[in-house]
């Protein structure tokens, strides 16, 4: 594991428009980052999308990693996955959040499999907290608590990934608040 605590958000865009779920995740990422005293990074892929980086910063990213290439103009699983995996291996984020859109549901499991980490799908809330692993008699600090409905929605399960990074989750659209930052920032 790494000591970095950066939170990454995959910024899904289509025809130059950022998806709402990505903007919602930036807001939630900022909330989580305050708890961890960390930064929020956006991952923005596509072609001629550099102008979207500023909007990403306006909604809460401290940094935006942009992969801008004609081969990335339209979403295709393998090229997008390769770029994401290469960036994860280079920068080693603590948390990676992806919207549970059709694209996110395609990309997230491939990335998780490639970097050999767990993935919690369709989360409805995310929190930071500690987890006591009784079998090992060990407490893991500052983990991503991934909450999602289970058993037909009758209970809420809290899932943690204490031993691998990044901790990955997809989040349903519309369950987090979307709002730009109050103060202008530079990223």
XYZ file of N, CA and C in Angstrom:
561
model
N 0.835 -1.186 0.000
C 0.000 0.000 0.000
C 0.878 1.248 0.000
N 0.280 2.320 -0.392
C 0.972 3.588 -0.460
C 0.471 4.519 0.636
N 1.219 5.558 0.919
C 0.785 6.537 1.906
C -0.046 7.652 1.291
N -0.156 7.691 -0.027
C -0.956 8.724 -0.683
C -2.422 8.518 -0.345
N -3.119 9.612 -0.217
C -4.536 9.534 0.130
C -5.404 10.203 -0.924
N -4.881 10.400 -2.127
C -5.637 11.082 -3.173
C -6.897 10.314 -3.548
N -7.936 11.078 -3.849
C -9.210 10.527 -4.295
C -9.358 10.874 -5.764
N -9.573 9.873 -6.574
C -9.739 10.085 -8.014
C -11.198 9.894 -8.389
N -11.630 10.726 -9.348
C -12.974 10.625 -9.900
C -12.840 10.538 -11.416
N -13.418 9.498 -11.990
C -13.453 9.381 -13.445
C -14.496 10.371 -13.958
N -14.068 11.272 -14.834
C -14.945 12.303 -15.385
C -15.480 11.801 -16.722
N -16.688 11.309 -16.672
C -17.314 10.796 -17.891
C -17.857 11.965 -18.702
N -17.518 11.984 -19.969
C -18.025 13.025 -20.853
C -18.486 12.385 -22.153
N -19.460 13.042 -22.756
C -19.967 12.586 -24.045
C -20.263 13.830 -24.876
N -19.650 13.919 -26.046
C -19.821 15.075 -26.932
C -19.558 16.393 -26.224
N -18.532 16.437 -25.373
C -18.150 17.677 -24.716
C -18.999 18.044 -23.515
N -19.865 17.154 -23.047
C -20.701 17.401 -21.873
C -20.313 16.425 -20.764
N -19.994 16.976 -19.599
C -19.655 16.127 -18.452
C -20.946 15.578 -17.849
N -20.944 14.295 -17.541
C -22.134 13.669 -16.953
C -22.373 14.191 -15.542
N -23.626 14.270 -15.171
C -23.992 14.749 -13.837
C -23.379 13.895 -12.733
N -23.347 12.585 -12.923
C -22.831 11.720 -11.865
C -21.357 12.028 -11.585
N -20.601 12.424 -12.590
C -19.194 12.781 -12.367
C -19.087 14.034 -11.509
N -19.942 15.006 -11.770
C -19.939 16.238 -10.975
C -20.405 15.965 -9.547
N -21.359 15.065 -9.386
C -21.798 14.659 -8.051
C -20.646 14.008 -7.294
N -19.886 13.168 -7.990
C -18.765 12.473 -7.347
C -17.643 13.435 -6.967
N -17.452 14.498 -7.745
C -16.458 15.501 -7.359
C -16.844 16.159 -6.039
N -18.123 16.489 -5.880
C -18.586 17.093 -4.627
C -18.393 16.128 -3.461
N -18.763 14.866 -3.649
C -18.586 13.870 -2.591
C -17.100 13.634 -2.338
N -16.314 13.619 -3.397
C -14.867 13.456 -3.253
C -14.262 14.544 -2.396
N -14.734 15.779 -2.563
C -14.247 16.878 -1.732
C -14.594 16.675 -0.272
N -15.788 16.198 -0.020
C -16.200 15.915 1.358
C -15.286 14.856 1.982
N -15.023 13.800 1.240
C -14.148 12.734 1.732
C -12.709 13.228 1.888
N -12.258 14.059 0.943
C -10.885 14.572 0.968
C -10.619 15.428 2.201
N -11.623 16.166 2.640
C -11.453 16.972 3.862
C -11.172 16.069 5.055
N -11.852 14.945 5.127
C -11.637 14.001 6.220
C -10.231 13.412 6.170
N -9.750 13.146 4.959
C -8.446 12.502 4.790
C -7.298 13.495 4.643
N -7.627 14.789 4.575
C -6.614 15.810 4.301
C -5.859 15.472 3.010
N -6.636 15.265 1.950
C -6.059 14.835 0.680
C -6.585 15.693 -0.467
N -6.239 15.316 -1.671
C -6.670 16.020 -2.864
C -7.627 15.166 -3.687
N -8.417 15.860 -4.513
C -9.309 15.195 -5.459
C -8.732 15.419 -6.853
N -8.569 14.335 -7.574
C -8.064 14.394 -8.948
C -9.169 13.908 -9.877
N -9.331 14.581 -10.989
C -10.248 14.132 -12.020
C -9.481 13.439 -13.132
N -10.048 12.387 -13.693
C -9.484 11.716 -14.864
C -10.427 11.981 -16.018
N -9.956 12.714 -17.008
C -10.769 13.155 -18.130
C -10.167 12.610 -19.416
N -10.923 11.761 -20.102
C -10.448 11.140 -21.333
C -11.339 11.557 -22.487
N -10.743 11.691 -23.675
C -11.515 12.014 -24.870
C -10.631 12.681 -25.904
N -11.269 13.374 -26.816
C -10.545 14.097 -27.860
C -11.045 15.537 -27.879
N -10.107 16.457 -27.807
C -10.403 17.890 -27.741
C -11.293 18.197 -26.533
N -10.866 17.700 -25.388
C -11.635 17.864 -24.155
C -10.922 18.710 -23.099
N -9.796 19.302 -23.466
C -9.023 20.066 -22.476
C -9.829 21.183 -21.840
N -10.765 21.773 -22.592
C -11.576 22.866 -22.029
C -12.496 22.375 -20.912
N -12.779 21.085 -20.866
C -13.619 20.541 -19.796
C -12.858 20.431 -18.475
N -11.544 20.515 -18.518
C -10.742 20.426 -17.293
C -11.077 21.572 -16.350
N -11.304 22.761 -16.886
C -11.627 23.909 -16.033
C -12.960 23.706 -15.307
N -13.946 23.161 -16.002
C -15.231 22.883 -15.348
C -15.049 21.840 -14.252
N -14.196 20.869 -14.515
C -13.902 19.832 -13.526
C -13.295 20.453 -12.268
N -12.403 21.402 -12.453
C -11.793 22.100 -11.319
C -12.847 22.952 -10.603
N -13.706 23.592 -11.356
C -14.757 24.432 -10.774
C -15.697 23.611 -9.877
N -15.845 22.329 -10.184
C -16.705 21.465 -9.384
C -15.945 20.697 -8.307
N -14.627 20.974 -8.164
C -13.951 20.424 -6.998
C -12.667 19.661 -7.199
N -12.213 19.461 -8.420
C -10.950 18.744 -8.610
C -9.778 19.671 -8.319
N -8.802 19.174 -7.572
C -7.563 19.916 -7.346
C -6.641 19.787 -8.547
N -6.701 18.642 -9.189
C -5.894 18.360 -10.382
C -6.764 17.583 -11.355
N -6.464 17.735 -12.629
C -7.152 16.962 -13.657
C -6.091 16.348 -14.558
N -6.120 15.040 -14.680
C -5.259 14.339 -15.619
C -6.067 14.150 -16.895
N -5.601 14.755 -17.984
C -6.325 14.735 -19.246
C -5.592 13.830 -20.226
N -6.315 12.873 -20.785
C -5.812 12.049 -21.889
C -6.611 12.477 -23.114
N -5.976 13.235 -23.991
C -6.649 13.818 -25.151
C -6.002 13.258 -26.409
N -6.759 12.440 -27.146
C -6.213 11.770 -28.334
C -7.375 11.368 -29.233
N -7.180 11.419 -30.554
C -8.264 11.016 -31.462
C -8.805 9.613 -31.203
N -7.974 8.696 -30.739
C -8.427 7.329 -30.452
C -9.379 7.280 -29.253
N -9.416 8.359 -28.468
C -10.274 8.392 -27.282
C -11.527 9.226 -27.514
N -11.788 9.622 -28.759
C -12.945 10.471 -29.038
C -14.250 9.804 -28.615
N -14.402 8.553 -28.958
C -15.581 7.783 -28.549
C -15.147 6.764 -27.504
N -16.010 6.518 -26.533
C -15.671 5.551 -25.499
C -15.502 4.171 -26.107
N -14.354 3.583 -25.824
C -14.085 2.180 -26.145
C -13.395 1.591 -24.933
N -13.847 0.455 -24.524
C -13.411 -0.137 -23.262
C -11.903 -0.280 -23.149
N -11.281 -0.941 -24.095
C -9.869 -1.274 -23.927
C -8.946 -0.061 -23.907
N -9.085 0.910 -24.819
C -8.200 2.075 -24.712
C -8.418 2.874 -23.418
N -9.661 3.075 -23.028
C -9.936 3.822 -21.802
C -9.392 3.074 -20.587
N -9.569 1.775 -20.556
C -9.066 0.969 -19.452
C -7.541 1.053 -19.375
N -6.886 0.949 -20.519
C -5.417 0.984 -20.530
C -4.890 2.300 -19.977
N -5.517 3.416 -20.379
C -5.080 4.720 -19.880
C -5.293 4.798 -18.373
N -6.452 4.390 -17.901
C -6.752 4.442 -16.462
C -5.780 3.571 -15.669
N -5.535 2.364 -16.138
C -4.635 1.446 -15.434
C -3.217 2.017 -15.388
N -2.737 2.543 -16.513
C -1.395 3.134 -16.522
C -1.277 4.281 -15.521
N -2.294 5.140 -15.457
C -2.266 6.263 -14.521
C -2.330 5.794 -13.071
N -3.142 4.789 -12.801
C -3.226 4.236 -11.442
C -1.883 3.656 -11.031
N -1.260 2.905 -11.900
C 0.022 2.297 -11.569
C 1.119 3.346 -11.372
N 1.015 4.451 -12.082
C 2.016 5.509 -11.943
C 1.805 6.342 -10.677
N 0.563 6.701 -10.369
C 0.294 7.656 -9.292
C -0.233 7.042 -7.994
N -0.736 5.831 -8.019
C -1.178 5.081 -6.835
C -2.185 5.838 -5.964
N -3.384 6.124 -6.479
C -4.390 6.797 -5.651
C -4.905 5.885 -4.546
N -5.513 6.492 -3.542
C -6.100 5.745 -2.435
C -7.512 5.271 -2.774
N -8.283 6.152 -3.438
C -9.682 5.878 -3.746
C -9.927 6.250 -5.206
N -10.735 5.450 -5.904
C -11.100 5.745 -7.290
C -12.606 5.550 -7.418
N -13.305 6.640 -7.751
C -14.759 6.626 -7.862
C -15.181 6.786 -9.313
N -16.177 6.014 -9.704
C -16.690 6.032 -11.071
C -18.213 6.018 -10.999
N -18.851 6.799 -11.845
C -20.306 6.801 -11.904
C -20.836 5.456 -12.378
N -21.977 5.041 -11.835
C -22.585 3.759 -12.210
C -23.481 3.937 -13.432
N -22.918 4.545 -14.452
C -23.590 4.705 -15.740
C -23.272 3.469 -16.582
N -23.850 3.340 -17.761
C -23.446 2.213 -18.619
C -21.939 2.202 -18.897
N -21.348 3.362 -19.133
C -19.901 3.421 -19.355
C -19.156 3.035 -18.087
N -19.553 3.597 -16.961
C -18.890 3.287 -15.697
C -19.001 1.828 -15.314
N -20.162 1.231 -15.591
C -20.346 -0.191 -15.276
C -19.527 -1.093 -16.193
N -19.127 -0.566 -17.332
C -18.250 -1.307 -18.235
C -16.785 -1.115 -17.847
N -16.411 0.124 -17.561
C -15.009 0.457 -17.300
C -14.533 -0.007 -15.926
N -15.307 0.237 -14.885
C -14.858 -0.008 -13.512
C -14.400 -1.447 -13.254
N -15.171 -2.471 -13.633
C -14.697 -3.827 -13.321
C -13.443 -4.218 -14.089
N -13.287 -3.684 -15.281
C -12.071 -3.998 -16.038
C -10.840 -3.372 -15.395
N -10.988 -2.122 -14.941
C -9.876 -1.454 -14.265
C -9.563 -2.179 -12.960
N -10.585 -2.479 -12.168
C -10.380 -3.171 -10.893
C -9.678 -4.512 -11.100
N -10.097 -5.240 -12.112
C -9.472 -6.529 -12.395
C -8.012 -6.355 -12.818
N -7.748 -5.371 -13.644
C -6.386 -5.155 -14.144
C -5.420 -4.758 -13.035
N -5.884 -3.984 -12.059
C -4.999 -3.572 -10.966
C -5.181 -4.445 -9.723
N -6.016 -5.464 -9.845
C -6.227 -6.492 -8.828
C -6.688 -5.916 -7.490
N -7.813 -5.173 -7.562
C -8.437 -4.634 -6.356
C -9.918 -4.974 -6.373
N -10.551 -4.797 -5.227
C -11.984 -5.017 -5.135
C -12.748 -3.834 -5.716
N -14.024 -4.062 -5.983
C -14.900 -3.025 -6.515
C -16.280 -3.222 -5.909
N -16.839 -2.146 -5.374
C -18.209 -2.190 -4.881
C -19.074 -1.437 -5.870
N -20.095 -2.099 -6.390
C -20.942 -1.513 -7.426
C -22.193 -0.885 -6.826
N -22.670 0.165 -7.496
C -23.957 0.800 -7.190
C -24.089 1.296 -5.759
N -23.066 1.971 -5.265
C -23.129 2.532 -3.918
C -24.138 3.676 -3.877
N -24.740 3.831 -2.715
C -25.660 4.945 -2.502
C -25.106 5.950 -1.500
N -24.019 5.610 -0.826
C -23.340 6.544 0.064
C -21.902 6.098 0.229
N -21.049 7.066 0.527
C -19.630 6.822 0.774
C -19.236 7.616 2.009
N -18.452 6.995 2.869
C -17.976 7.662 4.082
C -16.549 7.211 4.342
N -15.871 7.933 5.206
C -14.534 7.535 5.645
C -14.655 7.094 7.103
N -14.041 5.978 7.424
C -14.096 5.483 8.798
C -13.060 4.403 9.032
N -13.019 3.932 10.251
C -12.088 2.873 10.636
C -12.812 1.537 10.593
N -12.032 0.477 10.400
C -12.596 -0.867 10.335
C -11.751 -1.790 11.201
N -12.404 -2.498 12.102
C -11.712 -3.460 12.943
C -11.851 -4.847 12.338
N -10.724 -5.434 11.976
C -10.702 -6.782 11.429
C -10.387 -7.714 12.597
N -11.418 -8.307 13.140
C -11.281 -9.074 14.387
C -10.397 -10.298 14.237
N -10.465 -10.931 13.082
C -9.665 -12.139 12.891
C -8.174 -11.832 13.026
N -7.746 -10.702 12.475
C -6.341 -10.311 12.563
C -6.049 -9.447 13.775
N -7.096 -9.082 14.514
C -6.960 -8.179 15.657
C -6.226 -6.909 15.235
N -6.736 -6.312 14.156
C -6.103 -5.130 13.590
C -7.182 -4.112 13.236
N -6.854 -2.840 13.423
C -7.765 -1.763 13.047
C -7.166 -1.035 11.851
N -7.943 -0.963 10.798
C -7.549 -0.227 9.594
C -8.166 1.162 9.682
N -7.339 2.183 9.572
C -7.777 3.576 9.718
C -8.135 4.180 8.364
N -9.091 5.087 8.402
C -9.437 5.938 7.259
C -9.734 5.164 5.973
N -10.584 4.167 6.079
C -10.994 3.408 4.900
C -12.236 4.035 4.275
N -12.430 3.752 2.991
C -13.653 4.132 2.307
C -14.730 3.134 2.706
N -15.767 3.631 3.391
C -16.919 2.801 3.743
C -17.922 2.936 2.611
N -18.164 1.838 1.911
C -18.992 1.841 0.709
C -20.350 1.234 1.066
N -21.365 2.071 1.054
C -22.702 1.637 1.454
C -23.553 1.394 0.222
N -24.248 0.240 0.245
C -25.117 -0.106 -0.878
C -26.256 -0.987 -0.397
N -27.374 -0.915 -1.098
C -28.498 -1.789 -0.731
C -28.145 -3.253 -0.977
N -28.679 -4.113 -0.130
C -28.470 -5.559 -0.279
C -29.791 -6.270 0.014
N -29.855 -7.521 -0.369
C -31.039 -8.350 -0.136
C -32.318 -7.659 -0.593
N -32.318 -7.235 -1.838
C -33.504 -6.615 -2.412
C -33.809 -5.252 -1.832
N -32.810 -4.592 -1.253
C -33.013 -3.267 -0.686
C -33.502 -3.276 0.744
N -33.610 -4.448 1.355
C -34.115 -4.535 2.726
C -33.078 -4.158 3.778
N -31.804 -4.230 3.436
C -30.748 -3.821 4.358
C -29.708 -3.027 3.590
N -28.899 -2.309 4.324
C -27.784 -1.572 3.735
C -26.499 -2.267 4.166
N -25.707 -2.653 3.193
C -24.430 -3.307 3.478
C -23.317 -2.263 3.438
N -22.378 -2.379 4.373
C -21.181 -1.538 4.371
C -20.014 -2.418 3.974
N -19.366 -2.043 2.891
C -18.281 -2.848 2.336
C -16.987 -2.059 2.454
N -15.913 -2.745 2.844
C -14.591 -2.127 2.936
C -13.589 -2.990 2.180
N -12.554 -2.344 1.704
C -11.434 -3.020 1.051
C -10.160 -2.604 1.789
N -9.844 -3.269 2.903
C -8.746 -2.783 3.734
C -7.339 -3.068 3.218
N -7.191 -4.000 2.300
C -5.839 -4.445 1.976
C -5.348 -4.074 0.582
N -6.181 -3.447 -0.237
C -5.730 -3.101 -1.585
C -6.073 -1.651 -1.899
N -5.281 -1.073 -2.768
C -5.531 0.276 -3.250
C -5.383 0.298 -4.751
N -6.188 1.095 -5.423
C -7.170 1.999 -4.837
C -8.411 1.245 -4.373
N -9.107 1.838 -3.422
C -10.419 1.349 -3.023
C -11.379 1.878 -4.089
N -12.092 0.997 -4.752
C -12.903 1.405 -5.902
C -14.389 1.196 -5.654
N -15.174 2.155 -6.172
C -16.630 2.048 -6.063
C -17.273 2.745 -7.245
N -18.402 2.196 -7.677
C -19.263 2.932 -8.599
C -20.438 3.450 -7.788
N -20.945 4.612 -8.196
C -22.003 5.285 -7.451
C -23.137 5.617 -8.400
N -24.348 5.361 -7.954
C -25.527 5.641 -8.767
C -25.716 7.142 -8.961
N -26.209 7.505 -10.128
C -26.488 8.905 -10.419
C -27.663 9.387 -9.576
N -27.550 10.633 -9.099
C -28.642 11.259 -8.378
C -28.679 11.005 -6.888
N -27.724 10.241 -6.337
C -27.750 9.977 -4.904
C -26.814 10.901 -4.123
N -25.955 11.623 -4.826
C -25.054 12.583 -4.190
C -25.448 13.983 -4.661
N -25.110 14.988 -3.858
C -25.367 16.366 -4.253
C -24.326 16.826 -5.257
N -24.778 17.595 -6.237
C -23.859 18.176 -7.208
C -23.857 19.678 -6.973
N -22.666 20.236 -6.751
C -22.585 21.688 -6.599
C -21.169 22.157 -6.892
N -21.070 23.317 -7.559
C -19.736 23.885 -7.778
C -19.184 24.424 -6.457
N -17.887 24.608 -6.427
C -17.270 25.189 -5.235
C -17.717 26.638 -5.094
N -17.826 27.094 -3.857
C -18.250 28.472 -3.590
C -17.191 29.488 -4.007
N -15.913 29.142 -3.796
C -14.828 30.052 -4.116
C -14.137 29.582 -5.378
N -13.741 30.515 -6.240
C -12.963 30.117 -7.406
C -11.640 29.502 -6.958
N -11.240 28.460 -7.646
C -9.988 27.787 -7.307
C -9.149 27.622 -8.562
N -7.880 27.366 -8.342
C -6.989 27.058 -9.453
C -6.535 25.625 -9.268
N -6.500 24.929 -10.344
C -6.089 23.533 -10.285
C -4.951 23.273 -11.218
